CSV table of C-alpha atoms in Angstrom, one decimal:
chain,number,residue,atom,x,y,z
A,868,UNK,CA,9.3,0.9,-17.4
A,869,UNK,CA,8.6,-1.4,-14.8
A,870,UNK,CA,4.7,-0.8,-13.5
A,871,UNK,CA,4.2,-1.8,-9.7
A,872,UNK,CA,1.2,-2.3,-7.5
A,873,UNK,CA,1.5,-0.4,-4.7
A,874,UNK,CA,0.3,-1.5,-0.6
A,875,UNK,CA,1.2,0.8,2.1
A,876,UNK,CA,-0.1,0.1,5.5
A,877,UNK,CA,-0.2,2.5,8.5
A,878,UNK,CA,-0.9,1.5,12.4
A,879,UNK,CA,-3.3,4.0,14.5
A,880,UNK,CA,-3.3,3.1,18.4
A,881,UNK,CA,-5.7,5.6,19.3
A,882,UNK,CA,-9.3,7.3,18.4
A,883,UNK,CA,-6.9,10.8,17.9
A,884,UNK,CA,-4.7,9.1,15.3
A,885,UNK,CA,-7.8,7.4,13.7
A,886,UNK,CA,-9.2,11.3,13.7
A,887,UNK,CA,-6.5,13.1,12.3
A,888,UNK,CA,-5.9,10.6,9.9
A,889,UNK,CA,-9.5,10.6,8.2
A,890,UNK,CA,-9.8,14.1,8.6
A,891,UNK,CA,-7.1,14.5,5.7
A,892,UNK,CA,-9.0,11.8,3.8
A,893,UNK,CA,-12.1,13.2,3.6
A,894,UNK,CA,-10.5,17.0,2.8
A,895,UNK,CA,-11.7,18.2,6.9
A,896,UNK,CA,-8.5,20.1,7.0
A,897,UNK,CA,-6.1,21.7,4.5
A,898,UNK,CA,-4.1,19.6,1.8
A,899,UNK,CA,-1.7,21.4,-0.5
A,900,UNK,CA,-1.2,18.4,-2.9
A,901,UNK,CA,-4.7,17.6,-3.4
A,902,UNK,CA,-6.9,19.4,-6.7
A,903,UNK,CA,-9.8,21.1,-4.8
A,904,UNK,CA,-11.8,20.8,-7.9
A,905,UNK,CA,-11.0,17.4,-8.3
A,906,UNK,CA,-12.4,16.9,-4.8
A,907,UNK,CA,-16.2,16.3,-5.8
A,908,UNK,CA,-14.7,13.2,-8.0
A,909,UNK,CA,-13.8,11.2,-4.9
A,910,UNK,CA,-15.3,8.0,-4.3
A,911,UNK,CA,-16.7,8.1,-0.3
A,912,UNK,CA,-17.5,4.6,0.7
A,913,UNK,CA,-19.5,4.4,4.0
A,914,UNK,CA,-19.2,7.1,5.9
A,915,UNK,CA,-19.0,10.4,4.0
A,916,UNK,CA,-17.5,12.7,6.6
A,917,UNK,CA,-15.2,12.3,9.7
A,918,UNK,CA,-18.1,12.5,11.9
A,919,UNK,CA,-19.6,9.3,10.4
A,920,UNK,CA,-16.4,7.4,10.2
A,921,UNK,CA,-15.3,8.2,13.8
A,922,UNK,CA,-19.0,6.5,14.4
A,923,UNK,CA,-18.4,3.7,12.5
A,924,UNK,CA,-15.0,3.2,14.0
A,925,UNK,CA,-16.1,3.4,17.9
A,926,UNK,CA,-19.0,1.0,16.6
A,927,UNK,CA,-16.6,-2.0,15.4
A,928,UNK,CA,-14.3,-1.7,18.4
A,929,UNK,CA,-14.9,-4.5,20.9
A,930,UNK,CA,-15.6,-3.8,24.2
A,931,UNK,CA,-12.2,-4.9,26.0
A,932,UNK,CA,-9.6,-3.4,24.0
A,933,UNK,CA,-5.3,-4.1,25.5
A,934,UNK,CA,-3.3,-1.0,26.3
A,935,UNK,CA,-1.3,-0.2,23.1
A,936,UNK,CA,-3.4,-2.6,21.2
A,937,UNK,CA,-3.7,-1.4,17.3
A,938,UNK,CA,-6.9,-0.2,17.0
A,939,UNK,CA,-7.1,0.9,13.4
A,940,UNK,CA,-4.8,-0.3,10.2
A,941,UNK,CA,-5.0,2.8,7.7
A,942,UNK,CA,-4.5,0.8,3.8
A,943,UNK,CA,-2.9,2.4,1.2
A,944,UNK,CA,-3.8,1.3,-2.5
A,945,UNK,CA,-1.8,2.9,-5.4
A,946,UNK,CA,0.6,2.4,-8.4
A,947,UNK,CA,3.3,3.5,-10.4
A,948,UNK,CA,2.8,7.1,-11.5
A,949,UNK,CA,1.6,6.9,-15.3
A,950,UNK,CA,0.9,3.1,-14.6
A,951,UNK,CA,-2.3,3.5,-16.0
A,952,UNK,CA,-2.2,6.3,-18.6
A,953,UNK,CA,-4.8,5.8,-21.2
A,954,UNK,CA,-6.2,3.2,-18.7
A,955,UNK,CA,-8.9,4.6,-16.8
A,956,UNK,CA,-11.1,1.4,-16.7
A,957,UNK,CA,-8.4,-0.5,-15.4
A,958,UNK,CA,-7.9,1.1,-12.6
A,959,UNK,CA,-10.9,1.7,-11.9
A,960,UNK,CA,-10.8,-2.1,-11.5
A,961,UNK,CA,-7.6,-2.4,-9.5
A,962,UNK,CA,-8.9,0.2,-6.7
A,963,UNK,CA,-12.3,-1.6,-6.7
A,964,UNK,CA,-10.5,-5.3,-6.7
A,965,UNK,CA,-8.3,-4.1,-4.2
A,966,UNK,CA,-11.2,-2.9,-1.2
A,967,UNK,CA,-12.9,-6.6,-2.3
A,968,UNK,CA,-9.3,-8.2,-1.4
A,969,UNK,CA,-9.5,-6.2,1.9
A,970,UNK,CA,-12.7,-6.9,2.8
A,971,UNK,CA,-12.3,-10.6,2.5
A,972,UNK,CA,-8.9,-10.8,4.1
A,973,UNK,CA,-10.1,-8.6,7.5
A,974,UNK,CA,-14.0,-9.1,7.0
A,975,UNK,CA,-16.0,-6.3,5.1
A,976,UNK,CA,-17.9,-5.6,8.4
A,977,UNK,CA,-14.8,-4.6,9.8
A,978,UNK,CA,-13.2,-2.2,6.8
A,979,UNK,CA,-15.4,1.2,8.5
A,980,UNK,CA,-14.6,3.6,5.6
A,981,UNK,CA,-13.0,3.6,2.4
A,982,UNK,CA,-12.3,7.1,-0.2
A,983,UNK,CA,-11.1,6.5,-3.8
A,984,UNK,CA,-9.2,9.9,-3.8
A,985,UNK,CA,-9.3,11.0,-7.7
A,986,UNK,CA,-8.0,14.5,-6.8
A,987,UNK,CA,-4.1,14.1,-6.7
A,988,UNK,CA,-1.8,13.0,-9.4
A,989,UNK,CA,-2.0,9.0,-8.9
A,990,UNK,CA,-5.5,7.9,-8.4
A,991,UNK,CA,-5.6,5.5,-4.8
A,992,UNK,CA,-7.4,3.7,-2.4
A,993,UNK,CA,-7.8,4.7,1.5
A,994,UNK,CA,-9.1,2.2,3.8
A,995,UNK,CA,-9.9,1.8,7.3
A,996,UNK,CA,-10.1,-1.1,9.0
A,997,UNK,CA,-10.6,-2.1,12.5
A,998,UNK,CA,-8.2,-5.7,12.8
A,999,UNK,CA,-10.4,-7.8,14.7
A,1000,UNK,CA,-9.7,-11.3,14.9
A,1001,UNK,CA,-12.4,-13.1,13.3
A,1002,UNK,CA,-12.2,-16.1,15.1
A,1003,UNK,CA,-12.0,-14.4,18.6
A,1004,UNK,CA,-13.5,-10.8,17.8
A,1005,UNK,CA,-11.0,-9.2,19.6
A,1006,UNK,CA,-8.3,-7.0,18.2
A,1007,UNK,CA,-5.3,-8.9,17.0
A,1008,UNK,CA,-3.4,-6.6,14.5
A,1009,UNK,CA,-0.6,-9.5,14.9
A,1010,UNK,CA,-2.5,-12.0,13.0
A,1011,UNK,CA,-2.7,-9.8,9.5
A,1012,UNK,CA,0.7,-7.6,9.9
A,1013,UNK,CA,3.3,-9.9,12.2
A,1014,UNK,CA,6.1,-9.5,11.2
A,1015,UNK,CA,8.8,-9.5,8.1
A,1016,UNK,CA,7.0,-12.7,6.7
A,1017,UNK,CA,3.6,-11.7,7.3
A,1018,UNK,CA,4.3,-8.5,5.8
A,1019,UNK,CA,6.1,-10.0,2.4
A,1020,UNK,CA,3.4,-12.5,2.3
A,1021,UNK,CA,0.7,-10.0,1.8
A,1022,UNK,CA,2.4,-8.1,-0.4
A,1023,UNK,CA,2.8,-11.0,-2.7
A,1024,UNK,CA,-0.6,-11.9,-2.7
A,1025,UNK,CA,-1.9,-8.7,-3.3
A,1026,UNK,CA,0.2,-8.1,-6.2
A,1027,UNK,CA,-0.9,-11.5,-7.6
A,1028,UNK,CA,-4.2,-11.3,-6.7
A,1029,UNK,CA,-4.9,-7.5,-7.2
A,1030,UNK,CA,-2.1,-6.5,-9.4
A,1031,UNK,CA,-0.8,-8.9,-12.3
A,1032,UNK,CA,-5.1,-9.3,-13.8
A,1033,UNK,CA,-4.4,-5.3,-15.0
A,1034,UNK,CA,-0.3,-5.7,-15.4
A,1035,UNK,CA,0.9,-4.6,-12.4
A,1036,UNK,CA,3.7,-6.1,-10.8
A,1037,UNK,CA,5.1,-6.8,-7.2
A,1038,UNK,CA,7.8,-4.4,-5.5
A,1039,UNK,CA,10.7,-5.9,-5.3
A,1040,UNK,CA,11.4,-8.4,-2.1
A,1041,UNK,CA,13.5,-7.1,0.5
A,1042,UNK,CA,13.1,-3.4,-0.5
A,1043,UNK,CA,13.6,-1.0,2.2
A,1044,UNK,CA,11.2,0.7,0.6
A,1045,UNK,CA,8.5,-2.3,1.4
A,1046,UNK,CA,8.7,-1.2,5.5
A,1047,UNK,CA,8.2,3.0,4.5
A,1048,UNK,CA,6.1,4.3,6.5
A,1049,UNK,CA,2.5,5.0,4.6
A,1050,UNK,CA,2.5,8.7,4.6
A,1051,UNK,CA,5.9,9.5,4.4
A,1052,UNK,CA,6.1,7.2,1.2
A,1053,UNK,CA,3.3,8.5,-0.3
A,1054,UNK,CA,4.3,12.3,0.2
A,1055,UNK,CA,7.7,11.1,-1.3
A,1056,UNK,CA,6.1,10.5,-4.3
A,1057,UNK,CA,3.9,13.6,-4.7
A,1058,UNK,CA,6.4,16.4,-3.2
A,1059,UNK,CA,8.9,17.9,-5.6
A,1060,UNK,CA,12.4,18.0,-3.9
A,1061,UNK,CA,12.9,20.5,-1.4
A,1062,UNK,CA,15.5,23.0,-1.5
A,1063,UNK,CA,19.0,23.3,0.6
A,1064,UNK,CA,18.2,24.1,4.0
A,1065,UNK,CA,20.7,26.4,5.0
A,1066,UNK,CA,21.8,27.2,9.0
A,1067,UNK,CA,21.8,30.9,10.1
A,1068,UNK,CA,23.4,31.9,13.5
A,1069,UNK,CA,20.3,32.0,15.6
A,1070,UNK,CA,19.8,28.5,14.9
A,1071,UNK,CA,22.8,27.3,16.8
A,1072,UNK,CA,22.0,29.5,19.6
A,1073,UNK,CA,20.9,27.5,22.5
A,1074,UNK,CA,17.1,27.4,23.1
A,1075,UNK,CA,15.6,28.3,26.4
A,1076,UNK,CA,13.7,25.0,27.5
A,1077,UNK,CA,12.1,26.8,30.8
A,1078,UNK,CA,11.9,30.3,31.8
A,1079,UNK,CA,11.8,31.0,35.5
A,1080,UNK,CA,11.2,34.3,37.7
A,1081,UNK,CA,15.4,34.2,38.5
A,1082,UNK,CA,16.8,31.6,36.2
A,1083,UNK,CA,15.9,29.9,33.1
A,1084,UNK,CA,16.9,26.5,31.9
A,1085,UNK,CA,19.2,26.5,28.7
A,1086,UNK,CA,19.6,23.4,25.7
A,1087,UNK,CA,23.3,22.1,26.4
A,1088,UNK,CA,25.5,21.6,23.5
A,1089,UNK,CA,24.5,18.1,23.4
A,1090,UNK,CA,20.7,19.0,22.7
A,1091,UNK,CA,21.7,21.6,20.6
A,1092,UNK,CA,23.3,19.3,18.3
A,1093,UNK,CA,20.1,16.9,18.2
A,1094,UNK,CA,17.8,19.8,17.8
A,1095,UNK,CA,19.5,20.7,14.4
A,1096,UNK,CA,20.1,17.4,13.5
A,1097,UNK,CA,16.3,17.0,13.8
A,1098,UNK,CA,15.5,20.0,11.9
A,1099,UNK,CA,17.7,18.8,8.8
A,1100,UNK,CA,16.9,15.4,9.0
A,1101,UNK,CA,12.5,16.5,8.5
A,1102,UNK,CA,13.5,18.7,5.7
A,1103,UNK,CA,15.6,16.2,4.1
A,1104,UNK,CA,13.0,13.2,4.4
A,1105,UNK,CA,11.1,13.5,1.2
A,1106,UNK,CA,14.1,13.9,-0.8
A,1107,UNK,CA,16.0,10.8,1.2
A,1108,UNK,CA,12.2,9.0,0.3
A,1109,UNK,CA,12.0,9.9,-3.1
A,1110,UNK,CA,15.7,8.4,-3.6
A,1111,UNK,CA,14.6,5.4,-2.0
A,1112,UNK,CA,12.1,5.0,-4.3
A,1113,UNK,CA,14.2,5.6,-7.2
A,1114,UNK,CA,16.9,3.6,-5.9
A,1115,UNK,CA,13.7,0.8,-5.9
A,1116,UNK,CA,12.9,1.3,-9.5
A,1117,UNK,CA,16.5,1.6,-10.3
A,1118,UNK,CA,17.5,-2.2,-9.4
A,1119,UNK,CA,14.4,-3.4,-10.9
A,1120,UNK,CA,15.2,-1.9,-14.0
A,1121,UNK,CA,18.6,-3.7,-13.8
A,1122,UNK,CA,16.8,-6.7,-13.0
A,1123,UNK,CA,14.4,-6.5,-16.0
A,1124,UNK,CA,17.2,-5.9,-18.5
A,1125,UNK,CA,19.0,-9.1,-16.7
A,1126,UNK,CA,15.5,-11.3,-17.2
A,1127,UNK,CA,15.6,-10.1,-20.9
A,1128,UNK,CA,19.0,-10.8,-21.6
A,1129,UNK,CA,18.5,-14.4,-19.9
A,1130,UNK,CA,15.6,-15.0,-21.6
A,1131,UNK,CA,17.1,-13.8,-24.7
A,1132,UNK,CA,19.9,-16.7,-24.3
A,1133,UNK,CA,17.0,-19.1,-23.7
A,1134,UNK,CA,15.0,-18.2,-26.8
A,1135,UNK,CA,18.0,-18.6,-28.9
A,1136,UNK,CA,18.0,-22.1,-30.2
A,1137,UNK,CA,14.1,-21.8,-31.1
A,1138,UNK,CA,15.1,-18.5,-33.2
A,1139,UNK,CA,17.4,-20.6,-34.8
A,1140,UNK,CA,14.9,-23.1,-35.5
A,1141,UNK,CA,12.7,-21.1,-36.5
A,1142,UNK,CA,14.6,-19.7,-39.1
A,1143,UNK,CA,15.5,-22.9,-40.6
A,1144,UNK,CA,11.4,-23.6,-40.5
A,1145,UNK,CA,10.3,-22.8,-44.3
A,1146,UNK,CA,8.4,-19.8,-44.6
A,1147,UNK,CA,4.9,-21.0,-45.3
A,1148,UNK,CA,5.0,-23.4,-42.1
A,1149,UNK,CA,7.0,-20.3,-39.5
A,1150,UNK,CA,4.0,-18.6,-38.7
A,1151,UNK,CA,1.9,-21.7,-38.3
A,1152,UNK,CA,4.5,-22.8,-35.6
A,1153,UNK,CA,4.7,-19.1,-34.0
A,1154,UNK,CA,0.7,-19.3,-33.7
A,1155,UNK,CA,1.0,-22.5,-31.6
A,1156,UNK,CA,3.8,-20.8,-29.3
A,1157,UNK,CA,1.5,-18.1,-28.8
A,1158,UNK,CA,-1.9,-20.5,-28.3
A,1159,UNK,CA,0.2,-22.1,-25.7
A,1160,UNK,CA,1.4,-19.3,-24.0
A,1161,UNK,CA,-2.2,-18.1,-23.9
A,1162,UNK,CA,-3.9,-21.0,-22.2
A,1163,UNK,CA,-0.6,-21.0,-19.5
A,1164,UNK,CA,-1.6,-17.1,-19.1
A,1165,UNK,CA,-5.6,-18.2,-18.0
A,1166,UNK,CA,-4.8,-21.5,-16.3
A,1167,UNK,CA,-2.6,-19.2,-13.9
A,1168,UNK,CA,-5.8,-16.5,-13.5
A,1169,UNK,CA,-7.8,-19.3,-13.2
A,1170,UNK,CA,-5.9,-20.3,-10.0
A,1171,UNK,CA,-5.5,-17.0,-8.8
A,1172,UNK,CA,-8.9,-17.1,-8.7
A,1173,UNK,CA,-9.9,-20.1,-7.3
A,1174,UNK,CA,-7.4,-19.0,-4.4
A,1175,UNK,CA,-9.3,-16.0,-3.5
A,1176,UNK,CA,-12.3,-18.0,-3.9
A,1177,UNK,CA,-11.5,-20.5,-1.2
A,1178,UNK,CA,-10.0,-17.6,1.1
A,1179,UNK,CA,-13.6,-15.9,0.4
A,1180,UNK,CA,-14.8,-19.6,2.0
A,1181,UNK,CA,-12.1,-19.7,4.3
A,1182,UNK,CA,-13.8,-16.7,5.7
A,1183,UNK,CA,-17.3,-17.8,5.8
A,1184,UNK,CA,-15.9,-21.0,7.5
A,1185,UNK,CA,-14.4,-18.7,10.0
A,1186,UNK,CA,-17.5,-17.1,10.4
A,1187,UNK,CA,-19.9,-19.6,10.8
A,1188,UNK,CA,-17.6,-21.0,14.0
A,1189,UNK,CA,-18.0,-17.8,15.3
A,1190,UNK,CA,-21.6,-17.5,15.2
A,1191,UNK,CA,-21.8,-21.0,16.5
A,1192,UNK,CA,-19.8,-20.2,19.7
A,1193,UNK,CA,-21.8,-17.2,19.9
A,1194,UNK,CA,-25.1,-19.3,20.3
A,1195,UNK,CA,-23.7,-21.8,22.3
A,1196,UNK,CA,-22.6,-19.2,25.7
């Protein structure tokens, strides 16, 4: 079973969005899928209640801020559910690895609050960050979420990064599933499916819109028909999100058992070598195969790391122009 590393981003354009979203992530209001006596086990980075991350929010906002600017990207860190069964210090590591990865790539003073949530099934990381550019300091959600590329590009590099040191791999490319929305993907993956919504008379009746002393105004047929086409279409969502998700794992499934039947083909002369190898020299020659494979293994962690190394420079580079233009006004 294919194991995935998970990155879910949300934009919030306003301080009520910013509020209603933390006030599920620290437990402020009711949450039905969430252990209550798991709750204590939460990690609370920062702030530790609403009120404190709200303060720390308005804090890192810049003074001028553009109508309909981003003012908040909510992360999203999770996995595969059962991804890390027996594998509790792992990812412990992933979540940890993954707030250092988003520190460096926005700036840690800019990431306000983050909550390890240990009280639902899959164990994840929420984080808030306020995008500020860190050449400019102003808000420039652009730079780190523009567009299709942008997007694919950071969910490569977290997955290579953040993922593949504790065996997690990257969605697959071009997944719908990649663009779902950060709420409604994760509910997709903790609801059970809902059942049949069924239509009763009432329901088709049309609704008054706005009662008056003589005459009230009535839905036509027209918003009648998008009324209950609304209705069905928020029951069904989980459901049509869990299939997605499926549908996900589903072709990478068929594209594992591809790879393996490829690289069954490719491994099939060196079988046949090896069993022409006499017996007291096979398992010297299967030793150096897997020697070799080994040091290919760490010279690819080893640049892995050195990449996020020089990002980690790239930033302090950033940085230090900044503070330069800062004393030269």
């Amino acid at each position: 079973m294919s194991k995935f590393a998970i990155l879910r981003v949300q934009k919030l354009k306003s301080p009520k969005s910013v509020r209603a979203s933390m006030k599920h992530a620290y437990r402020e209001q009711d949450t039905p899928n969430a252990d209550a006596t798991r709750t204590p086990d939460n990690d609370l980075i920062g702030p530790q209640n609403v009120k404190q991350g709200m303060v720390a929010f308005e804090k890192a906002l810049p003074e001028k801020i553009r109508k309909n600017a981003v003012q908040c990207i909510e992360y999203l860190v999770t996995s595969s559910p059962g991804a890390f069964e027996n594998r509790d210090a792992d990812q412990e590591a992933y979540l940890n690895e993954a707030l250092r990865w988003i520190q460096e790539r926005h700036g840690k003073d800019n990431v306000i609050a983050a909550i390890i949530h240990r009280d639902e099934k899959t164990p994840h990381l929420s984080a808030y960050v306020v995008p500020k550019d860190l050449d400019t300091g102003r808000l420039n959600c652009r730079r780190f979420l523009g567009g299709a590329k942008a997007l694919n590009e950071m969910q490569t590099d977290f997955a290579r990064v953040v993922g593949r040191p504790v065996g997690l791999e990257r969605g697959i490319e071009g997944s719908k599933a990649t663009h779902t929305k950060l709420k409604t993907y994760y509910g997709s993956l903790e609801r059970d499916a809902p059942e049949h919504k069924s239509l009763t008379p009432a329901d088709l009746e049309p609704q008054v819109l706005k009662k008056g002393i003589f005459t009230s105004v009535v839905e036509d047929s027209e918003q009648v028909a998008k009324r209950i086409s609304q209705t069905v279409q928020q029951h069904y969502e989980p459901a049509i999100q869990s299939a997605t998700v499926a549908r996900t794992a589903t072709k990478r499934a068929k594209e594992d058992r591809e790879s393996l039947k490829q690289l069954q083909a490719r491994l099939g002369p060196l079988v046949k070598v090896l069993r022409d190898i006499p017996t007291q020299y096979r398992e010297k020659v299967i030793e150096g195969c897997v020697k070799l494979a080994q040091q290919l293994r760490q010279k690819l962690q080893d640049q892995a790391v050195e990449a996020q190394r020089e990002r980690a420079r790239e930033i302090g580079r950033n940085r230090s122009r900044e503070n330069n233009r800062g004393r030269g006004r």
